[in-house]
Amino acid sequence: MEPWSINTLLLVLAGGIFGAAMGTLWAVIICALIIIFGSLIVLGGGADFILLQVGVGPIFGPHTGSFAAPIAAACYAAYIKKHPSGSAKDILSPLLDTSWDVLLVGGIFALLGHILLNVAAAIPVLNQSDMLAVSVVGTNILARLFFQKEAPWGRRESIDEHGYLGTNNYRISWAGWQAPIPFRILLGLSIGLMSGGIAWGLQQQVNPLAEGGIISAGAAATVPLIIPWAIAIFALIPLMLGTGPLQKVPVFHCVAILGALGYLYTDSIVMAGLAGILGAFLQELGARMFFNHGTTHIDPPAVGIAIGTFIINLLFKPQFLNLMTFFTK
C-alpha cells in the first residue's frame, strides 16, 4: 500500500473510528486476532497483506486504529465529560455510546499515528527503535497535552507527594501486582525464554519459505517477532472481563516482543531471557515516568518496546556495535 494514497488514508481513518467505538483493550485484542490470522496465512505460504497492512500496518495497527486512536478518543471523551467512566485513563470502556465526535477524534488520531510513524522512520538513529511503539507513545503524549493540558510526566501534585519515580508502595502503580523487583525478574525471565522458544520454532517454518521465494523477507522477519506479542495481548482478556483479583494477570507484551527480538538476533535462548528481563524493567520505568502520575494513558509497554528495541538494535546490528558476532548463527 502507498502510505499517502487516498485509499490508505481512508482505511486508516475507518480503523480509528472503529477502534474508538470498540474501546482500547477490545480493539487491540481484535488486532492481535488479525495478526495471528495473518501470520497463519503467511505460514501457509500465502499473501502477507492481512499481517503487514492490517494487523501491524496502517489499517488497524496499534499505532493507528487498534490502540493509539481509542486512547486519544478516551482522552477527548473525558475532556468533554462524556466518557462512560469519567476517566481518561480508562482503556476498558467502549466509546460508541458517547458522541459522534469522540469516534471522529479516534479516526483523526489514527491518521496522526500513521503520519508520526512515517516521519519517525525517516529520522536516522531514531528509526532503530520500534516505529509502531514510537508512534503510539507520541500520540499518547499529544492526546494528554491536547485534551487534558497535562505534561507527559503527569500531575505536579502527585509527583510532589510521591516522588517522580515513587509508587506509594505500589498503590499508584500501573499493574502494581507485577511491579515488585522479584516478580519483574521472574516474569521477565520466564516470558522472555518462552517467547524465544516460540520465535525459534516459527523461524524454522518461515525461513525456508522466504529462501524459496514463497513469502516475503518482511513477512518472514515479522511472524516470529509478532506472534509472542499477539499471544500476550490475548492474555489480557481477564483484565477486560474480570474484576478485582481476577484482573491481576501478567501484562507482558513488551517482555514477549523483546524476548523474541533477543533470540532472533543471537539464536540464544539465554539472550531471550535476558531481553525479557530488560523488557520487564523498562515497562515499569515507563509506568513510573509517564503513567503513574498522569490522568491519561501513556502506555508503559509501548515505552518499554520503543526503548528496548532501540537498545537491542544498537547492540546487535552490524552497522552499530555488532555484538551478534559473539554468537554462533
CSV table of C-alpha atoms in Angstrom, one decimal:
chain,number,residue,atom,x,y,z
A,1,MET,CA,0.0,0.0,0.0
A,2,GLU,CA,1.2,3.5,-0.8
A,3,PRO,CA,1.3,5.3,2.6
A,4,TRP,CA,-0.2,8.6,1.3
A,5,SER,CA,-2.8,7.3,-1.2
A,6,ILE,CA,-6.5,8.2,-0.7
A,7,ASN,CA,-7.3,4.5,-0.2
A,8,THR,CA,-4.7,4.1,2.6
A,9,LEU,CA,-5.8,7.3,4.4
A,10,LEU,CA,-9.5,6.3,4.2
A,11,LEU,CA,-8.7,2.9,5.6
A,12,VAL,CA,-6.7,4.4,8.4
A,13,LEU,CA,-9.5,6.8,9.3
A,14,ALA,CA,-12.0,4.0,9.3
A,15,GLY,CA,-9.8,1.9,11.5
A,16,GLY,CA,-9.5,4.7,14.0
A,17,ILE,CA,-13.3,5.3,14.2
A,18,PHE,CA,-13.9,1.6,14.7
A,19,GLY,CA,-11.2,1.3,17.3
A,20,ALA,CA,-12.6,4.2,19.3
A,21,ALA,CA,-16.1,2.6,19.1
A,22,MET,CA,-14.8,-0.7,20.5
A,23,GLY,CA,-12.6,0.9,23.2
A,24,THR,CA,-8.9,0.4,23.6
A,25,LEU,CA,-8.5,-3.1,25.0
A,26,TRP,CA,-11.1,-4.8,22.9
A,27,ALA,CA,-9.7,-3.1,19.8
A,28,VAL,CA,-6.1,-4.2,20.4
A,29,ILE,CA,-7.4,-7.8,21.2
A,30,ILE,CA,-9.0,-7.7,17.8
A,31,CYS,CA,-5.7,-6.5,16.3
A,32,ALA,CA,-4.0,-9.5,17.9
A,33,LEU,CA,-6.5,-11.8,16.4
A,34,ILE,CA,-5.9,-10.3,13.0
A,35,ILE,CA,-2.1,-10.7,13.5
A,36,ILE,CA,-2.5,-14.3,14.3
A,37,PHE,CA,-4.8,-14.9,11.4
A,38,GLY,CA,-2.5,-13.1,9.0
A,39,SER,CA,0.5,-15.0,10.4
A,40,LEU,CA,-1.2,-18.3,9.7
A,41,ILE,CA,-1.8,-17.2,6.1
A,42,VAL,CA,1.9,-16.4,5.8
A,43,LEU,CA,2.9,-19.7,7.5
A,44,GLY,CA,0.8,-21.5,4.9
A,45,GLY,CA,2.7,-19.8,2.1
A,46,GLY,CA,0.0,-17.2,1.4
A,47,ALA,CA,0.0,-13.4,1.0
A,48,ASP,CA,1.1,-11.1,3.7
A,49,PHE,CA,-1.4,-8.3,3.3
A,50,ILE,CA,-3.6,-9.1,6.3
A,51,LEU,CA,-0.5,-9.3,8.5
A,52,LEU,CA,1.6,-6.4,7.3
A,53,GLN,CA,-1.1,-3.9,6.1
A,54,VAL,CA,-3.9,-4.6,8.5
A,55,GLY,CA,-2.5,-6.2,11.7
A,56,VAL,CA,0.8,-4.3,12.1
A,57,GLY,CA,0.2,-1.8,9.3
A,58,PRO,CA,-1.8,1.3,8.7
A,59,ILE,CA,-5.3,-0.2,8.5
A,60,PHE,CA,-5.6,-1.4,12.1
A,61,GLY,CA,-2.1,-1.5,13.7
A,62,PRO,CA,-1.5,-0.5,17.3
A,63,HIS,CA,-0.2,2.9,16.1
A,64,THR,CA,-3.4,3.7,14.3
A,65,GLY,CA,-6.9,2.2,14.9
A,66,SER,CA,-6.4,-0.5,17.4
A,67,PHE,CA,-4.6,1.3,20.2
A,68,ALA,CA,-3.5,4.9,19.7
A,69,ALA,CA,-6.8,6.0,18.3
A,70,PRO,CA,-9.1,4.8,21.1
A,71,ILE,CA,-6.7,6.1,23.8
A,72,ALA,CA,-6.9,9.5,22.2
A,73,ALA,CA,-10.7,9.2,21.9
A,74,ALA,CA,-10.9,8.3,25.6
A,75,CYS,CA,-8.9,11.5,26.5
A,76,TYR,CA,-11.3,13.6,24.4
A,77,ALA,CA,-14.4,11.9,25.8
A,78,ALA,CA,-13.2,12.7,29.3
A,79,TYR,CA,-12.4,16.3,28.3
A,80,ILE,CA,-16.0,16.9,27.0
A,81,LYS,CA,-17.3,14.9,30.1
A,82,LYS,CA,-18.9,12.1,28.0
A,83,HIS,CA,-16.6,9.2,28.9
A,84,PRO,CA,-18.6,6.3,30.3
A,85,SER,CA,-16.5,6.1,33.5
A,86,GLY,CA,-15.4,9.7,33.6
A,87,SER,CA,-11.7,8.7,33.5
A,88,ALA,CA,-9.4,9.5,30.6
A,89,LYS,CA,-7.2,6.7,31.9
A,90,ASP,CA,-9.9,4.1,31.3
A,91,ILE,CA,-8.9,1.8,28.4
A,92,LEU,CA,-11.6,-0.8,29.0
A,93,SER,CA,-14.9,1.1,28.2
A,94,PRO,CA,-16.2,1.1,24.7
A,95,LEU,CA,-16.9,4.6,23.4
A,96,LEU,CA,-19.7,4.0,20.9
A,97,ASP,CA,-22.3,5.3,23.3
A,98,THR,CA,-20.7,8.7,23.8
A,99,SER,CA,-20.9,11.0,20.8
A,100,TRP,CA,-20.0,11.0,17.1
A,101,ASP,CA,-17.2,13.5,17.6
A,102,VAL,CA,-15.5,11.1,20.1
A,103,LEU,CA,-15.3,8.5,17.3
A,104,LEU,CA,-14.1,11.1,14.8
A,105,VAL,CA,-11.2,12.0,17.2
A,106,GLY,CA,-10.3,8.3,17.1
A,107,GLY,CA,-10.1,8.5,13.3
A,108,ILE,CA,-8.1,11.7,13.3
A,109,PHE,CA,-5.6,10.3,15.8
A,110,ALA,CA,-5.2,7.2,13.7
A,111,LEU,CA,-4.2,9.4,10.8
A,112,LEU,CA,-1.8,11.3,13.2
A,113,GLY,CA,-0.3,8.0,14.3
A,114,HIS,CA,0.2,7.0,10.7
A,115,ILE,CA,1.9,10.3,9.9
A,116,LEU,CA,4.1,10.0,13.0
A,117,LEU,CA,5.3,6.6,12.1
A,118,ASN,CA,6.3,7.6,8.6
A,119,VAL,CA,8.1,10.7,9.8
A,120,ALA,CA,9.9,8.9,12.6
A,121,ALA,CA,11.0,6.2,10.2
A,122,ALA,CA,12.9,8.7,8.2
A,123,ILE,CA,14.9,10.1,11.1
A,124,PRO,CA,18.4,8.4,11.4
A,125,VAL,CA,19.2,6.6,14.6
A,126,LEU,CA,15.6,7.1,15.9
A,127,ASN,CA,14.5,4.7,13.3
A,128,GLN,CA,16.4,1.9,15.0
A,129,SER,CA,13.6,1.8,17.5
A,130,ASP,CA,10.2,0.1,17.0
A,131,MET,CA,8.4,2.6,14.9
A,132,LEU,CA,4.9,1.4,15.9
A,133,ALA,CA,5.8,1.9,19.6
A,134,VAL,CA,7.4,5.3,19.0
A,135,SER,CA,4.2,6.4,17.2
A,136,VAL,CA,2.0,5.0,20.0
A,137,VAL,CA,3.9,6.9,22.7
A,138,GLY,CA,3.9,10.1,20.6
A,139,THR,CA,0.1,10.1,20.1
A,140,ASN,CA,-0.5,9.2,23.7
A,141,ILE,CA,1.6,12.2,24.8
A,142,LEU,CA,-0.1,14.5,22.3
A,143,ALA,CA,-3.6,13.4,23.4
A,144,ARG,CA,-2.7,14.2,27.0
A,145,LEU,CA,-1.4,17.6,26.0
A,146,PHE,CA,-4.3,18.5,23.8
A,147,PHE,CA,-7.2,17.3,25.9
A,148,GLN,CA,-6.0,17.3,29.5
A,149,LYS,CA,-3.5,20.1,29.3
A,150,GLU,CA,-1.1,17.9,31.2
A,151,ALA,CA,2.7,17.3,30.8
A,152,PRO,CA,3.9,13.9,29.7
A,153,TRP,CA,5.2,13.1,33.2
A,154,GLY,CA,1.8,13.8,34.8
A,155,ARG,CA,0.5,15.9,37.6
A,156,ARG,CA,2.8,18.0,39.7
A,157,GLU,CA,0.7,17.4,42.8
A,158,SER,CA,1.2,13.6,42.6
A,159,ILE,CA,4.9,14.0,41.8
A,160,ASP,CA,5.4,16.3,44.8
A,161,GLU,CA,3.5,13.8,47.1
A,162,HIS,CA,5.1,10.5,46.0
A,163,GLY,CA,8.3,11.5,44.1
A,164,TYR,CA,8.7,11.2,40.4
A,165,LEU,CA,9.7,7.5,40.4
A,166,GLY,CA,7.8,6.8,43.6
A,167,THR,CA,4.7,4.5,43.7
A,168,ASN,CA,3.5,4.8,47.3
A,169,ASN,CA,4.3,1.2,47.9
A,170,TYR,CA,2.7,0.3,44.5
A,171,ARG,CA,-0.6,2.0,45.4
A,172,ILE,CA,-0.4,4.3,42.3
A,173,SER,CA,1.4,1.8,40.1
A,174,TRP,CA,0.4,0.6,36.7
A,175,ALA,CA,-0.1,-3.2,37.1
A,176,GLY,CA,1.2,-3.0,40.7
A,177,TRP,CA,0.7,-6.7,41.2
A,178,GLN,CA,3.7,-7.4,39.0
A,179,ALA,CA,5.8,-4.3,39.8
A,180,PRO,CA,8.0,-5.6,42.7
A,181,ILE,CA,11.5,-6.5,41.6
A,182,PRO,CA,11.4,-10.3,42.2
A,183,PHE,CA,8.2,-10.5,40.0
A,184,ARG,CA,9.8,-8.4,37.3
A,185,ILE,CA,12.9,-10.7,37.2
A,186,LEU,CA,11.0,-14.0,37.3
A,187,LEU,CA,8.3,-12.9,34.8
A,188,GLY,CA,10.8,-11.2,32.5
A,189,LEU,CA,13.0,-14.3,32.5
A,190,SER,CA,10.2,-16.9,32.1
A,191,ILE,CA,8.3,-15.0,29.4
A,192,GLY,CA,11.4,-14.0,27.6
A,193,LEU,CA,12.5,-17.6,27.5
A,194,MET,CA,9.1,-18.7,26.3
A,195,SER,CA,9.0,-16.0,23.6
A,196,GLY,CA,12.4,-17.0,22.4
A,197,GLY,CA,11.3,-20.6,22.1
A,198,ILE,CA,8.2,-19.6,20.1
A,199,ALA,CA,10.4,-17.4,17.8
A,200,TRP,CA,12.8,-20.3,17.4
A,201,GLY,CA,10.0,-22.6,16.3
A,202,LEU,CA,8.4,-20.1,13.9
A,203,GLN,CA,11.8,-19.2,12.4
A,204,GLN,CA,12.2,-22.8,11.3
A,205,GLN,CA,9.0,-22.6,9.4
A,206,VAL,CA,9.3,-19.1,7.8
A,207,ASN,CA,13.0,-19.1,6.8
A,208,PRO,CA,12.7,-21.9,4.2
A,209,LEU,CA,9.6,-20.2,2.7
A,210,ALA,CA,11.4,-16.9,2.4
A,211,GLU,CA,14.5,-18.6,0.9
A,212,GLY,CA,12.3,-20.3,-1.6
A,213,GLY,CA,10.6,-17.0,-2.6
A,214,ILE,CA,7.2,-18.2,-1.4
A,215,ILE,CA,6.9,-15.4,1.2
A,216,SER,CA,8.5,-12.0,1.5
A,217,ALA,CA,11.5,-11.3,3.7
A,218,GLY,CA,9.4,-8.8,5.6
A,219,ALA,CA,6.8,-11.3,6.5
A,220,ALA,CA,9.4,-13.9,7.5
A,221,ALA,CA,11.0,-11.4,9.9
A,222,THR,CA,7.7,-10.2,11.3
A,223,VAL,CA,6.0,-13.5,12.1
A,224,PRO,CA,8.5,-14.9,14.7
A,225,LEU,CA,8.7,-11.4,16.3
A,226,ILE,CA,5.0,-10.5,16.5
A,227,ILE,CA,3.3,-13.8,17.4
A,228,PRO,CA,4.6,-13.7,21.0
A,229,TRP,CA,3.3,-10.1,21.3
A,230,ALA,CA,-0.1,-11.2,20.0
A,231,ILE,CA,-0.3,-14.1,22.4
A,232,ALA,CA,0.4,-11.7,25.2
A,233,ILE,CA,-2.4,-9.4,24.1
A,234,PHE,CA,-4.8,-12.3,24.2
A,235,ALA,CA,-3.7,-13.0,27.7
A,236,LEU,CA,-5.2,-9.6,28.7
A,237,ILE,CA,-8.8,-10.8,28.2
A,238,PRO,CA,-9.1,-11.5,32.0
A,239,LEU,CA,-8.2,-7.8,32.6
A,240,MET,CA,-11.1,-6.9,30.3
A,241,LEU,CA,-13.7,-9.2,31.7
A,242,GLY,CA,-12.6,-9.8,35.3
A,243,THR,CA,-12.9,-7.7,38.4
A,244,GLY,CA,-10.6,-7.3,41.5
A,245,PRO,CA,-8.1,-10.2,41.9
A,246,LEU,CA,-9.3,-11.8,38.6
A,247,GLN,CA,-7.7,-8.9,36.7
A,248,LYS,CA,-4.3,-9.5,38.1
A,249,VAL,CA,-2.8,-11.3,35.2
A,250,PRO,CA,0.7,-10.6,33.8
A,251,VAL,CA,0.9,-7.8,31.3
A,252,PHE,CA,3.8,-9.0,29.2
A,253,HIS,CA,3.6,-8.0,25.5
A,254,CYS,CA,6.7,-5.7,25.9
A,255,VAL,CA,8.6,-8.6,27.6
A,256,ALA,CA,7.4,-11.0,24.9
A,257,ILE,CA,8.4,-9.0,21.9
A,258,LEU,CA,11.8,-8.1,23.3
A,259,GLY,CA,12.5,-11.7,24.3
A,260,ALA,CA,11.7,-12.8,20.7
A,261,LEU,CA,13.9,-10.0,19.3
A,262,GLY,CA,16.8,-11.0,21.6
A,263,TYR,CA,16.5,-14.6,20.3
A,264,LEU,CA,16.2,-13.6,16.6
A,265,TYR,CA,19.5,-11.7,16.7
A,266,THR,CA,21.5,-14.3,18.6
A,267,ASP,CA,19.8,-17.7,18.3
A,268,SER,CA,20.4,-17.8,22.1
A,269,ILE,CA,17.5,-18.7,24.4
A,270,VAL,CA,19.6,-17.2,27.3
A,271,MET,CA,19.7,-13.9,25.5
A,272,ALA,CA,15.9,-14.1,25.0
A,273,GLY,CA,15.5,-14.5,28.8
A,274,LEU,CA,17.8,-11.5,29.4
A,275,ALA,CA,16.0,-9.4,26.9
A,276,GLY,CA,12.7,-10.4,28.6
A,277,ILE,CA,14.1,-9.1,32.0
A,278,LEU,CA,15.1,-5.9,30.2
A,279,GLY,CA,11.6,-5.5,29.0
A,280,ALA,CA,10.1,-6.0,32.4
A,281,PHE,CA,12.2,-3.3,33.9
A,282,LEU,CA,11.7,-0.9,31.0
A,283,GLN,CA,8.0,-1.1,31.0
A,284,GLU,CA,7.9,-0.5,34.8
A,285,LEU,CA,10.3,2.5,34.2
A,286,GLY,CA,7.8,3.8,31.6
A,287,ALA,CA,5.0,3.5,34.0
A,288,ARG,CA,6.8,5.5,36.7
A,289,MET,CA,7.9,8.2,34.2
A,290,PHE,CA,4.7,8.7,32.2
A,291,PHE,CA,1.7,6.7,33.6
A,292,ASN,CA,1.5,6.7,37.4
A,293,HIS,CA,1.2,10.4,37.9
A,294,GLY,CA,-0.9,11.1,34.9
A,295,THR,CA,-4.7,11.3,34.3
A,296,THR,CA,-4.5,9.7,30.9
A,297,HIS,CA,-3.0,6.5,29.4
A,298,ILE,CA,0.6,6.8,28.1
A,299,ASP,CA,1.3,3.1,27.5
A,300,PRO,CA,4.2,1.7,29.7
A,301,PRO,CA,4.7,-1.4,27.4
A,302,ALA,CA,5.0,0.8,24.4
A,303,VAL,CA,7.6,2.9,26.1
A,304,GLY,CA,9.5,-0.3,27.0
A,305,ILE,CA,9.2,-1.6,23.5
A,306,ALA,CA,10.5,1.6,22.0
A,307,ILE,CA,13.5,1.9,24.3
A,308,GLY,CA,14.2,-1.8,24.4
A,309,THR,CA,14.1,-2.3,20.7
A,310,PHE,CA,16.4,0.7,20.3
A,311,ILE,CA,18.9,-0.7,22.7
A,312,ILE,CA,18.9,-4.2,21.2
A,313,ASN,CA,19.2,-2.9,17.7
A,314,LEU,CA,22.2,-0.7,18.6
A,315,LEU,CA,23.9,-3.7,20.4
A,316,PHE,CA,23.4,-6.2,17.7
A,317,LYS,CA,23.1,-4.6,14.2
A,318,PRO,CA,26.3,-4.8,12.1
A,319,GLN,CA,26.3,-1.0,11.5
A,320,PHE,CA,26.5,-0.3,15.2
A,321,LEU,CA,28.1,-2.4,18.0
A,322,ASN,CA,27.6,-5.7,16.1
A,323,LEU,CA,27.7,-7.9,19.2
A,324,MET,CA,25.9,-10.5,17.1
A,325,THR,CA,29.4,-11.6,16.1
A,326,PHE,CA,29.9,-13.2,19.5
A,327,PHE,CA,27.0,-15.6,18.9
A,328,THR,CA,27.1,-18.6,16.6
A,329,LYS,CA,24.5,-18.3,13.9
